[in-house]
Tab-separated table of C-alpha atoms and ligand atoms in Angstrom:
chain	number	residue	atom	x	y	z
A	18	UNK	CA	-15.761	-26.707	3.187
A	19	UNK	CA	-14.597	-25.367	6.174
A	20	UNK	CA	-16.218	-22.127	8.816
A	21	UNK	CA	-15.393	-20.117	11.106
A	22	UNK	CA	-17.718	-18.352	13.457
A	23	UNK	CA	-16.422	-15.081	14.611
A	24	UNK	CA	-18.834	-14.172	17.702
A	25	UNK	CA	-19.398	-11.250	20.209
A	26	UNK	CA	-17.339	-8.257	19.122
A	27	UNK	CA	-17.566	-5.839	20.738
A	28	UNK	CA	-18.401	-3.466	18.062
A	29	UNK	CA	-17.730	-5.259	14.317
A	30	UNK	CA	-17.683	-1.629	11.537
A	31	UNK	CA	-19.063	-2.978	7.772
A	32	UNK	CA	-17.972	-0.865	5.687
A	33	UNK	CA	-21.124	-2.374	3.676
A	34	UNK	CA	-23.165	-0.122	1.503
A	35	UNK	CA	-25.286	0.579	4.740
A	36	UNK	CA	-21.356	1.065	7.080
A	37	UNK	CA	-23.745	-0.366	9.453
A	38	UNK	CA	-21.498	-0.471	13.382
A	39	UNK	CA	-22.608	-3.587	14.560
A	40	UNK	CA	-23.141	-3.518	18.666
A	41	UNK	CA	-22.131	-7.972	19.155
A	42	UNK	CA	-20.816	-8.409	15.891
A	43	UNK	CA	-20.041	-11.352	14.068
A	44	UNK	CA	-19.685	-13.323	10.853
A	45	UNK	CA	-19.618	-16.612	9.215
A	46	UNK	CA	-16.927	-17.417	7.218
A	47	UNK	CA	-17.531	-20.650	4.476
A	48	UNK	CA	-13.901	-21.001	3.085
A	49	UNK	CA	-12.280	-17.807	2.374
A	50	UNK	CA	-15.672	-15.564	2.236
A	51	UNK	CA	-18.235	-14.311	3.834
A	52	UNK	CA	-21.179	-15.604	3.953
A	53	UNK	CA	-23.570	-13.821	6.531
A	54	UNK	CA	-22.657	-10.139	8.614
A	55	UNK	CA	-24.976	-9.381	11.556
A	56	UNK	CA	-25.701	-9.747	15.368
A	57	UNK	CA	-24.128	-12.875	17.455
A	58	UNK	CA	-27.464	-14.525	17.988
A	59	UNK	CA	-29.025	-13.971	14.405
A	60	UNK	CA	-25.668	-16.279	13.038
A	61	UNK	CA	-25.318	-20.361	13.131
A	62	UNK	CA	-23.847	-21.244	16.428
A	63	UNK	CA	-21.232	-23.904	15.045
A	64	UNK	CA	-18.324	-24.158	12.786
A	65	UNK	CA	-15.708	-26.192	12.050
A	66	UNK	CA	-13.533	-23.211	14.356
A	67	UNK	CA	-14.301	-20.541	16.562
A	68	UNK	CA	-13.060	-17.209	17.445
A	69	UNK	CA	-14.172	-14.871	20.242
A	70	UNK	CA	-14.321	-11.166	19.447
A	71	UNK	CA	-15.625	-10.392	23.031
A	72	UNK	CA	-14.194	-7.118	23.922
A	73	UNK	CA	-12.676	-6.636	20.426
A	74	UNK	CA	-13.531	-4.003	17.683
A	75	UNK	CA	-13.286	-6.361	14.207
A	76	UNK	CA	-13.446	-3.623	11.276
A	77	UNK	CA	-12.250	-4.998	7.157
A	78	UNK	CA	-8.165	-5.415	7.179
A	79	UNK	CA	-6.961	-2.416	6.008
A	80	UNK	CA	-5.792	-2.146	2.628
A	81	UNK	CA	-2.214	0.016	1.413
A	82	UNK	CA	-1.878	0.860	-2.378
A	83	UNK	CA	1.586	2.243	-1.892
A	84	UNK	CA	5.025	0.610	-0.233
A	85	UNK	CA	8.712	0.477	-1.427
A	86	UNK	CA	8.834	-2.528	1.048
A	87	UNK	CA	13.310	-2.581	0.482
A	88	UNK	CA	13.899	0.384	1.432
A	89	UNK	CA	13.319	-1.027	5.479
A	90	UNK	CA	16.882	-2.116	5.066
A	91	UNK	CA	18.002	1.737	4.872
A	92	UNK	CA	15.579	3.158	7.633
A	93	UNK	CA	16.873	6.786	9.270
A	94	UNK	CA	19.973	7.461	6.894
A	95	UNK	CA	21.513	9.782	8.057
A	96	UNK	CA	22.635	11.425	4.738
A	97	UNK	CA	18.221	11.162	4.049
A	98	UNK	CA	17.357	12.188	7.077
A	99	UNK	CA	17.022	15.926	6.570
A	100	UNK	CA	16.525	15.907	2.954
A	101	UNK	CA	13.297	16.628	0.536
A	102	UNK	CA	12.715	14.545	-2.524
A	103	UNK	CA	15.374	14.710	-5.512
A	104	UNK	CA	18.033	15.369	-2.661
A	105	UNK	CA	16.854	12.815	-0.896
A	106	UNK	CA	16.778	9.556	-3.870
A	107	UNK	CA	20.764	11.399	-4.843
A	108	UNK	CA	21.795	10.574	-1.405
A	109	UNK	CA	19.924	6.964	-1.281
A	110	UNK	CA	20.071	6.035	-4.891
A	111	UNK	CA	23.766	5.074	-4.138
A	112	UNK	CA	23.159	2.971	-2.206
A	113	UNK	CA	20.582	0.610	-3.251
A	114	UNK	CA	22.876	-0.694	-6.223
A	115	UNK	CA	24.315	-3.129	-3.933
A	116	UNK	CA	20.577	-4.103	-2.736
A	117	UNK	CA	20.742	-8.602	-3.499
A	118	UNK	CA	17.390	-10.370	-3.878
A	119	UNK	CA	18.204	-11.979	-0.872
A	120	UNK	CA	18.180	-8.487	0.877
A	121	UNK	CA	14.866	-7.897	-1.845
A	122	UNK	CA	13.246	-10.548	0.375
A	123	UNK	CA	14.072	-10.994	3.988
A	124	UNK	CA	13.225	-6.575	3.783
A	125	UNK	CA	10.261	-7.275	1.868
A	126	UNK	CA	8.772	-9.902	5.277
A	127	UNK	CA	9.803	-7.239	7.077
A	128	UNK	CA	7.774	-5.271	5.701
A	129	UNK	CA	4.861	-7.772	5.897
A	130	UNK	CA	5.441	-8.258	9.448
A	131	UNK	CA	4.791	-4.717	10.334
A	132	UNK	CA	2.149	-3.832	8.109
A	133	UNK	CA	0.281	-7.194	8.618
A	134	UNK	CA	0.745	-6.367	12.707
A	135	UNK	CA	-0.800	-2.745	12.360
A	136	UNK	CA	-4.391	-4.207	10.525
A	137	UNK	CA	-3.524	-4.227	6.801
A	138	UNK	CA	-3.878	-7.211	5.080
A	139	UNK	CA	-3.568	-6.288	1.222
A	140	UNK	CA	-0.660	-4.263	0.517
A	141	UNK	CA	0.121	-3.073	-3.050
A	142	UNK	CA	4.115	-2.875	-3.105
A	143	UNK	CA	6.267	-0.965	-6.217
A	144	UNK	CA	10.032	-2.348	-6.491
A	145	UNK	CA	11.580	-0.224	-8.999
A	146	UNK	CA	14.944	-0.919	-8.731
A	147	UNK	CA	16.543	-4.637	-9.822
A	148	UNK	CA	20.357	-4.574	-9.003
A	149	UNK	CA	23.032	-7.766	-8.447
A	150	UNK	CA	20.016	-10.749	-9.652
A	151	UNK	CA	17.407	-9.376	-7.900
A	152	UNK	CA	13.715	-9.817	-9.650
A	153	UNK	CA	9.943	-8.834	-8.431
A	154	UNK	CA	9.488	-13.050	-7.612
A	155	UNK	CA	11.526	-12.544	-4.755
A	156	UNK	CA	9.151	-9.609	-3.424
A	157	UNK	CA	6.384	-12.638	-4.398
A	158	UNK	CA	7.744	-14.914	-2.464
A	159	UNK	CA	7.468	-13.161	0.769
A	160	UNK	CA	4.650	-12.520	0.264
A	161	UNK	CA	3.274	-15.982	-0.495
A	162	UNK	CA	5.155	-17.260	2.678
A	163	UNK	CA	3.483	-14.970	5.115
A	164	UNK	CA	-0.471	-14.997	3.947
A	165	UNK	CA	-0.133	-11.306	2.713
A	166	UNK	CA	-2.952	-10.495	-0.229
A	167	UNK	CA	-0.219	-8.942	-2.417
A	168	UNK	CA	-1.067	-6.291	-5.340
A	169	UNK	CA	2.769	-6.544	-7.033
A	170	UNK	CA	3.931	-3.897	-9.028
A	171	UNK	CA	7.506	-4.017	-11.269
A	172	UNK	CA	8.228	-0.833	-11.149
A	173	UNK	CA	11.837	0.123	-13.701
A	174	UNK	CA	14.131	2.914	-13.927
A	175	UNK	CA	15.248	3.788	-17.750
A	176	UNK	CA	16.242	7.324	-17.417
A	177	UNK	CA	20.148	7.477	-15.982
A	178	UNK	CA	21.357	11.239	-15.545
A	179	UNK	CA	23.178	10.949	-18.596
A	180	UNK	CA	20.265	11.319	-20.214
A	181	UNK	CA	19.196	14.069	-18.422
A	182	UNK	CA	16.679	12.040	-15.388
A	183	UNK	CA	17.578	12.146	-11.892
A	184	UNK	CA	19.296	8.200	-11.076
A	185	UNK	CA	22.438	6.734	-11.316
A	186	UNK	CA	23.315	5.607	-15.284
A	187	UNK	CA	24.862	1.561	-13.104
A	188	UNK	CA	20.649	1.392	-11.398
A	189	UNK	CA	18.923	1.873	-14.932
A	190	UNK	CA	17.734	-0.814	-17.006
A	191	UNK	CA	16.830	-1.094	-21.129
A	192	UNK	CA	13.662	-0.283	-21.934
A	193	UNK	CA	12.269	-3.104	-23.718
A	194	UNK	CA	14.267	-5.907	-20.992
A	195	UNK	CA	11.520	-4.443	-18.305
A	196	UNK	CA	8.742	-4.569	-20.702
A	197	UNK	CA	9.643	-8.622	-21.432
A	198	UNK	CA	9.575	-8.990	-17.613
A	199	UNK	CA	7.150	-7.326	-16.397
A	200	UNK	CA	4.804	-8.681	-19.509
A	201	UNK	CA	6.817	-12.516	-17.883
A	202	UNK	CA	5.656	-11.973	-14.730
A	203	UNK	CA	2.487	-11.056	-16.017
A	204	UNK	CA	2.066	-14.128	-17.403
A	205	UNK	CA	3.409	-15.858	-14.265
A	206	UNK	CA	2.060	-14.797	-11.611
A	207	UNK	CA	-1.567	-12.577	-12.786
A	208	UNK	CA	-4.332	-13.672	-11.575
A	209	UNK	CA	-7.479	-11.945	-12.522
A	210	UNK	CA	-10.735	-14.000	-9.841
A	211	UNK	CA	-12.566	-12.919	-7.470
A	212	UNK	CA	-10.617	-13.132	-4.421
A	213	UNK	CA	-7.204	-12.958	-6.021
A	214	UNK	CA	-4.405	-13.458	-3.313
A	215	UNK	CA	-1.853	-12.063	-5.838
A	216	UNK	CA	-1.568	-9.204	-8.542
A	217	UNK	CA	0.830	-7.875	-10.967
A	218	UNK	CA	0.867	-4.172	-11.375
A	219	UNK	CA	2.765	-2.314	-14.392
A	220	UNK	CA	4.388	0.844	-12.228
A	221	UNK	CA	7.665	2.066	-14.198
A	222	UNK	CA	8.918	4.504	-11.580
A	223	UNK	CA	7.944	8.227	-12.365
A	224	UNK	CA	8.246	10.667	-14.572
A	225	UNK	CA	11.640	11.573	-13.591
A	226	UNK	CA	12.863	8.464	-14.687
A	227	UNK	CA	11.339	6.803	-17.548
A	228	UNK	CA	10.972	8.119	-20.509
A	229	UNK	CA	7.255	9.040	-22.490
A	230	UNK	CA	7.901	5.969	-24.980
A	231	UNK	CA	9.068	3.371	-21.597
A	232	UNK	CA	4.972	5.213	-20.120
A	233	UNK	CA	3.131	4.564	-23.134
A	234	UNK	CA	4.413	1.358	-23.951
A	235	UNK	CA	3.453	0.242	-20.351
A	236	UNK	CA	0.277	0.408	-19.958
A	237	UNK	CA	-0.541	-0.289	-23.700
A	238	UNK	CA	0.838	-3.724	-21.698
A	239	UNK	CA	-1.116	-3.921	-18.903
A	240	UNK	CA	-4.101	-2.378	-21.216
A	241	UNK	CA	-3.741	-5.901	-22.882
A	242	UNK	CA	-3.619	-8.607	-19.623
A	243	UNK	CA	-6.441	-6.090	-17.896
A	244	UNK	CA	-3.695	-5.208	-14.867
A	245	UNK	CA	-3.421	-1.541	-13.386
A	246	UNK	CA	-0.783	0.341	-13.983
A	247	UNK	CA	1.443	2.403	-10.795
A	248	UNK	CA	3.534	5.305	-10.831
A	249	UNK	CA	4.434	8.254	-8.551
A	250	UNK	CA	2.914	11.477	-9.425
A	251	UNK	CA	2.827	16.093	-8.723
A	252	UNK	CA	4.401	14.590	-5.516
A	253	UNK	CA	6.430	18.261	-4.879
A	254	UNK	CA	6.142	21.678	-6.103
A	255	UNK	CA	10.408	20.610	-7.410
A	256	UNK	CA	8.444	17.048	-9.564
A	257	UNK	CA	6.054	19.397	-11.285
A	258	UNK	CA	8.271	21.900	-12.155
A	259	UNK	CA	10.627	19.174	-14.116
A	260	UNK	CA	7.437	18.244	-15.369
A	261	UNK	CA	7.062	22.137	-17.104
A	262	UNK	CA	10.383	22.521	-17.802
A	263	UNK	CA	11.161	19.059	-19.787
A	264	UNK	CA	7.380	17.635	-20.874
A	265	UNK	CA	5.732	21.422	-21.485
A	266	UNK	CA	2.942	20.173	-18.688
A	267	UNK	CA	1.280	19.696	-15.969
A	268	UNK	CA	1.938	15.997	-14.508
A	269	UNK	CA	-2.459	15.475	-14.893
A	270	UNK	CA	-1.437	17.536	-18.471
A	271	UNK	CA	1.580	14.267	-19.221
A	272	UNK	CA	-0.620	11.711	-17.236
A	273	UNK	CA	-3.663	12.096	-19.424
A	274	UNK	CA	-1.889	12.585	-22.893
A	275	UNK	CA	0.042	9.268	-21.987
A	276	UNK	CA	-3.291	7.456	-21.660
A	277	UNK	CA	-2.191	7.352	-18.026
A	278	UNK	CA	-6.190	8.054	-16.086
A	279	UNK	CA	-8.875	5.688	-15.841
A	280	UNK	CA	-10.358	3.194	-12.988
A	281	UNK	CA	-6.819	1.165	-14.098
A	282	UNK	CA	-4.420	3.231	-13.014
A	283	UNK	CA	-3.420	4.691	-9.753
A	284	UNK	CA	-0.764	7.073	-8.434
A	285	UNK	CA	1.009	7.932	-5.961
A	286	UNK	CA	1.075	10.910	-3.517
A	287	UNK	CA	-0.551	14.174	-5.597
A	288	UNK	CA	0.297	16.215	-3.396
A	289	UNK	CA	0.635	19.554	-6.124
A	290	UNK	CA	-2.325	18.296	-7.875
A	291	UNK	CA	-4.069	20.829	-9.198
A	292	UNK	CA	-8.166	22.111	-9.891
A	293	UNK	CA	-7.735	20.587	-13.659
A	294	UNK	CA	-5.892	17.606	-11.761
A	295	UNK	CA	-8.903	16.979	-9.742
A	296	UNK	CA	-11.489	16.974	-12.161
A	297	UNK	CA	-9.525	14.991	-14.603
A	298	UNK	CA	-9.252	12.017	-12.076
A	299	UNK	CA	-12.353	12.344	-11.191
A	300	UNK	CA	-14.160	11.952	-14.827
A	301	UNK	CA	-11.746	9.290	-15.408
A	302	UNK	CA	-11.485	7.729	-11.967
A	303	UNK	CA	-8.193	8.056	-11.434
A	304	UNK	CA	-7.235	6.770	-8.378
A	305	UNK	CA	-5.126	7.870	-6.101
A	306	UNK	CA	-2.493	7.028	-3.076
A	307	UNK	CA	-2.555	9.525	-0.220
A	308	UNK	CA	1.057	8.962	1.618
A	309	UNK	CA	0.274	11.352	4.988
A	310	UNK	CA	3.238	10.361	6.848
A	311	UNK	CA	6.230	10.496	3.668
A	312	UNK	CA	4.813	13.950	2.693
A	313	UNK	CA	5.404	15.372	5.724
A	314	UNK	CA	9.258	13.761	5.675
A	315	UNK	CA	10.022	15.179	3.242
A	316	UNK	CA	7.952	18.218	3.104
A	317	UNK	CA	6.496	17.800	0.395
A	318	UNK	CA	2.984	19.765	1.565
A	319	UNK	CA	-0.282	18.783	2.781
A	320	UNK	CA	-2.158	16.222	-0.374
A	321	UNK	CA	-5.778	18.390	-1.079
A	322	UNK	CA	-7.779	15.192	0.194
A	323	UNK	CA	-10.731	16.485	0.770
A	324	UNK	CA	-11.170	18.299	-2.044
A	325	UNK	CA	-10.015	15.452	-4.807
A	326	UNK	CA	-12.282	13.121	-1.958
A	327	UNK	CA	-15.484	16.365	-2.460
A	328	UNK	CA	-15.301	15.762	-6.332
A	329	UNK	CA	-15.340	12.100	-6.379
A	330	UNK	CA	-11.772	11.065	-7.253
A	331	UNK	CA	-10.991	7.536	-5.764
A	332	UNK	CA	-8.361	8.127	-2.675
A	333	UNK	CA	-6.564	5.462	-0.626
A	334	UNK	CA	-4.143	5.178	2.180
A	335	UNK	CA	-0.078	3.879	1.707
A	336	UNK	CA	2.255	4.242	4.494
A	337	UNK	CA	5.032	5.083	1.421
A	338	UNK	CA	8.564	3.072	1.805
A	339	UNK	CA	9.829	3.275	4.810
A	340	UNK	CA	13.449	5.409	3.597
A	341	UNK	CA	10.730	8.399	3.770
A	342	UNK	CA	8.055	6.654	6.400
A	343	UNK	CA	10.248	4.819	8.477
A	344	UNK	CA	7.372	3.704	10.703
A	345	UNK	CA	4.448	1.299	7.757
A	346	UNK	CA	1.891	0.973	10.347
A	347	UNK	CA	-1.511	1.459	8.833
A	348	UNK	CA	-3.211	2.937	12.072
A	349	UNK	CA	-0.647	5.638	12.091
A	350	UNK	CA	-1.375	5.970	8.506
A	351	UNK	CA	-4.992	6.512	8.884
A	352	UNK	CA	-4.487	9.158	12.443
A	353	UNK	CA	-2.085	10.630	10.003
A	354	UNK	CA	-4.568	11.338	7.052
A	355	UNK	CA	-7.115	13.199	9.192
A	356	UNK	CA	-4.718	15.136	10.957
A	357	UNK	CA	-3.177	16.136	8.246
A	358	UNK	CA	-6.456	17.027	6.423
A	359	UNK	CA	-7.529	19.441	9.314
A	360	UNK	CA	-4.052	21.034	10.556
A	361	UNK	CA	-4.560	22.669	5.643
A	362	UNK	CA	-8.187	22.742	5.499
A	363	UNK	CA	-10.104	23.344	9.227
A	364	UNK	CA	-11.043	20.326	11.918
A	365	UNK	CA	-14.207	19.057	9.402
A	366	UNK	CA	-11.898	17.930	6.291
A	367	UNK	CA	-12.254	15.036	8.025
A	368	UNK	CA	-13.855	12.475	10.487
A	369	UNK	CA	-12.144	9.276	12.143
A	370	UNK	CA	-15.267	7.489	10.252
A	371	UNK	CA	-14.099	9.010	6.796
A	372	UNK	CA	-10.364	8.393	7.379
A	373	UNK	CA	-11.308	4.567	7.526
A	374	UNK	CA	-13.387	4.148	4.660
A	375	UNK	CA	-10.105	5.652	2.320
A	376	UNK	CA	-7.931	2.790	3.920
A	377	UNK	CA	-10.192	0.066	3.563
A	378	UNK	CA	-13.538	0.786	0.913
A	379	UNK	CA	-10.840	3.190	-0.638
A	380	UNK	CA	-7.893	1.368	-0.408
A	381	UNK	CA	-10.303	-1.601	-2.719
A	382	UNK	CA	-11.895	1.040	-5.575
A	383	UNK	CA	-7.825	2.721	-5.849
A	384	UNK	CA	-6.405	-1.148	-5.811
A	385	UNK	CA	-9.355	-1.528	-8.969
A	386	UNK	CA	-11.905	-5.145	-6.485
A	387	UNK	CA	-14.896	-4.865	-5.093
A	388	UNK	CA	-13.438	-8.118	-3.271
A	389	UNK	CA	-11.872	-6.692	-0.401
A	390	UNK	CA	-12.769	-3.326	2.219
A	391	UNK	CA	-15.839	-3.980	3.346
A	392	UNK	CA	-17.561	-6.466	5.373
A	393	UNK	CA	-20.278	-7.887	4.081
A	394	UNK	CA	-21.901	-11.635	2.248
A	395	UNK	CA	-19.748	-12.815	-0.698
A	396	UNK	CA	-17.089	-10.941	0.724
A	397	UNK	CA	-13.075	-12.034	0.837
A	398	UNK	CA	-12.531	-13.127	4.408
A	399	UNK	CA	-10.444	-10.592	5.612
A	400	UNK	CA	-10.501	-8.460	8.686
A	401	UNK	CA	-7.948	-7.637	12.124
A	402	UNK	CA	-9.272	-7.037	15.868
A	403	UNK	CA	-7.807	-4.316	18.920
A	404	UNK	CA	-8.507	-5.440	22.356
A	405	UNK	CA	-10.298	-2.689	23.349
A	406	UNK	CA	-8.752	-3.194	26.995
A	407	UNK	CA	-5.771	-1.524	26.237
A	408	UNK	CA	-4.197	0.778	27.915
A	409	UNK	CA	-4.452	3.767	24.377
A	410	UNK	CA	-8.459	2.676	24.116
A	411	UNK	CA	-9.073	3.881	28.004
A	412	UNK	CA	-11.455	6.178	27.644
A	413	UNK	CA	-12.753	6.021	24.722
A	414	UNK	CA	-14.139	3.274	24.788
A	415	UNK	CA	-18.241	4.646	24.616
A	416	UNK	CA	-17.380	5.531	20.303
A	417	UNK	CA	-14.636	2.400	19.603
A	418	UNK	CA	-14.595	3.710	16.008
A	419	UNK	CA	-13.785	6.269	16.621
A	420	UNK	CA	-11.299	5.662	19.268
A	421	UNK	CA	-9.166	3.520	17.142
A	422	UNK	CA	-8.538	6.681	15.118
A	423	UNK	CA	-8.329	8.957	17.850
A	424	UNK	CA	-5.869	7.234	20.479
A	425	UNK	CA	-2.454	5.881	19.832
A	426	UNK	CA	-1.623	2.655	16.807
A	427	UNK	CA	-2.807	0.175	18.005
A	428	UNK	CA	-1.746	-3.519	17.017
A	429	UNK	CA	-3.632	-6.152	15.879
A	430	UNK	CA	-4.661	-9.043	17.994
A	431	UNK	CA	-6.285	-11.119	15.342
A	432	UNK	CA	-6.005	-10.647	11.688
A	433	UNK	CA	-7.300	-13.424	8.707
A	434	UNK	CA	-6.451	-13.124	5.468
A	435	UNK	CA	-8.728	-14.678	2.920
A	436	UNK	CA	-10.122	-17.422	6.072
A	437	UNK	CA	-7.031	-18.061	6.969
A	438	UNK	CA	-5.647	-16.965	11.162
A	439	UNK	CA	-1.996	-15.038	10.065
A	440	UNK	CA	-1.866	-13.097	13.295
A	441	UNK	CA	-3.141	-14.586	16.493
A	442	UNK	CA	-2.746	-12.974	19.712
A	443	UNK	CA	-1.422	-10.708	18.389
A	444	UNK	CA	1.473	-12.848	17.275
A	445	UNK	CA	2.227	-13.889	13.748
A	446	UNK	CA	1.374	-17.550	12.602
A	447	UNK	CA	2.814	-18.052	9.904
A	448	UNK	CA	6.968	-16.652	10.178
A	449	UNK	CA	9.326	-16.477	13.292
A	450	UNK	CA	9.820	-12.306	13.790
A	451	UNK	CA	12.348	-12.782	15.572
A	452	UNK	CA	14.927	-14.863	12.881
A	453	UNK	CA	13.327	-12.874	10.538
A	454	UNK	CA	13.935	-9.559	11.984
A	455	UNK	CA	17.192	-10.987	12.951
A	456	UNK	CA	19.054	-11.479	9.843
A	457	UNK	CA	17.298	-7.881	8.372
A	458	UNK	CA	19.214	-6.188	10.092
A	459	UNK	CA	22.178	-7.988	9.332
A	460	UNK	CA	21.875	-7.581	5.590
A	461	UNK	CA	20.596	-3.693	6.691
A	462	UNK	CA	24.547	-3.232	7.774
A	463	UNK	CA	26.255	-5.630	4.686
A	464	UNK	CA	24.134	-3.425	2.772
A	465	UNK	CA	25.589	0.189	4.481
A	466	UNK	CA	29.156	-1.571	4.528
A	467	UNK	CA	28.940	-2.139	0.899
A	468	UNK	CA	28.152	1.286	-0.334
A	469	UNK	CA	30.879	2.930	1.908
B	506	ZN	ZN1	6.201	6.331	-2.953
């Protein structure tokens, strides 16, 4: 067994049951789990390794519940800069049809590097397009190399344009092949144990790109293996109109009809979730991945997060794919969640501490986990630190917790995941970021050339 003493944090945010914020706080860690959280003076003073967090704010690692990491290859594409969801997708599908396995691997590493440096320690990724031999295994390999806790969502699209769906026929898969590959991935990779670094999720892309049958069969498969379900729902008014026209139901009614509600299900966006939908999600424990930056970029609207939280709906945060939120920065997403609720529902709609809670405990709940999202004995050793001497925080140190959310988004100084130091003094220890980004940019150019 190896031990790690984390000491002298200016402030340590626990997100434990009492929501303690501990001045001069510290942690004692054995292998990959926390065994003690308290003022530094009350902790054992010797350990195999020591991290001195003097002048730093320490918080639980942030949890990202929605992403499409491959989209880092298609940021700020001119044809998709100024469109709403359906037009945006139509312009991008034809480019994504040229993705390769290496592109998936390298873009996932790039996206994870960006997330890690912004305080995220656990992320989900929703990969739903598999051209030219690409597999979810390509993303999983990237997560293992970089050391991120990962919920790999096996997305899918099966209804192409000729059958009334949105995606081109060239990028959809056969439904039996989708289910078979999902089963293979669960059997090969899914770890249901406490402190799991890798879980597999069954995740048809959206009601407008798969059939009713695939939604039902996916739910049955996920429940046979005890894995979670994820998709997009009620993202904007066109999405709701499609659901009414095609299925004769609201998105929430459709989800219920398919068995897509429960603690093992979370839906991205839900910007247009109506009152009965909110009540349904609260009653069934169905989770929501709130993606404020993406919702603003695509002009989808303001998700009713205040109403969802008041009703008891589990809500986590998601940066969403890099083509609809070109910055995968978790602290920026926390800040945007707070600001956007206030634009929609007034200055008391969300506090800094609630925004931070959504990004930690909220995300953990949405991913159906009780071993991450808080710093307490028995929890996974996932935490990050921010150096409070940065100019961004100047003048706000009377409340370093609020400072993290209200001031300009910062990068982490330290990130520890599963007890391992992944970011040290602001630099990743597991991959050569410069080399990864250079390769990523070459591949982004290749992808654009292939699509021309
Ligand atoms: Zn998405």
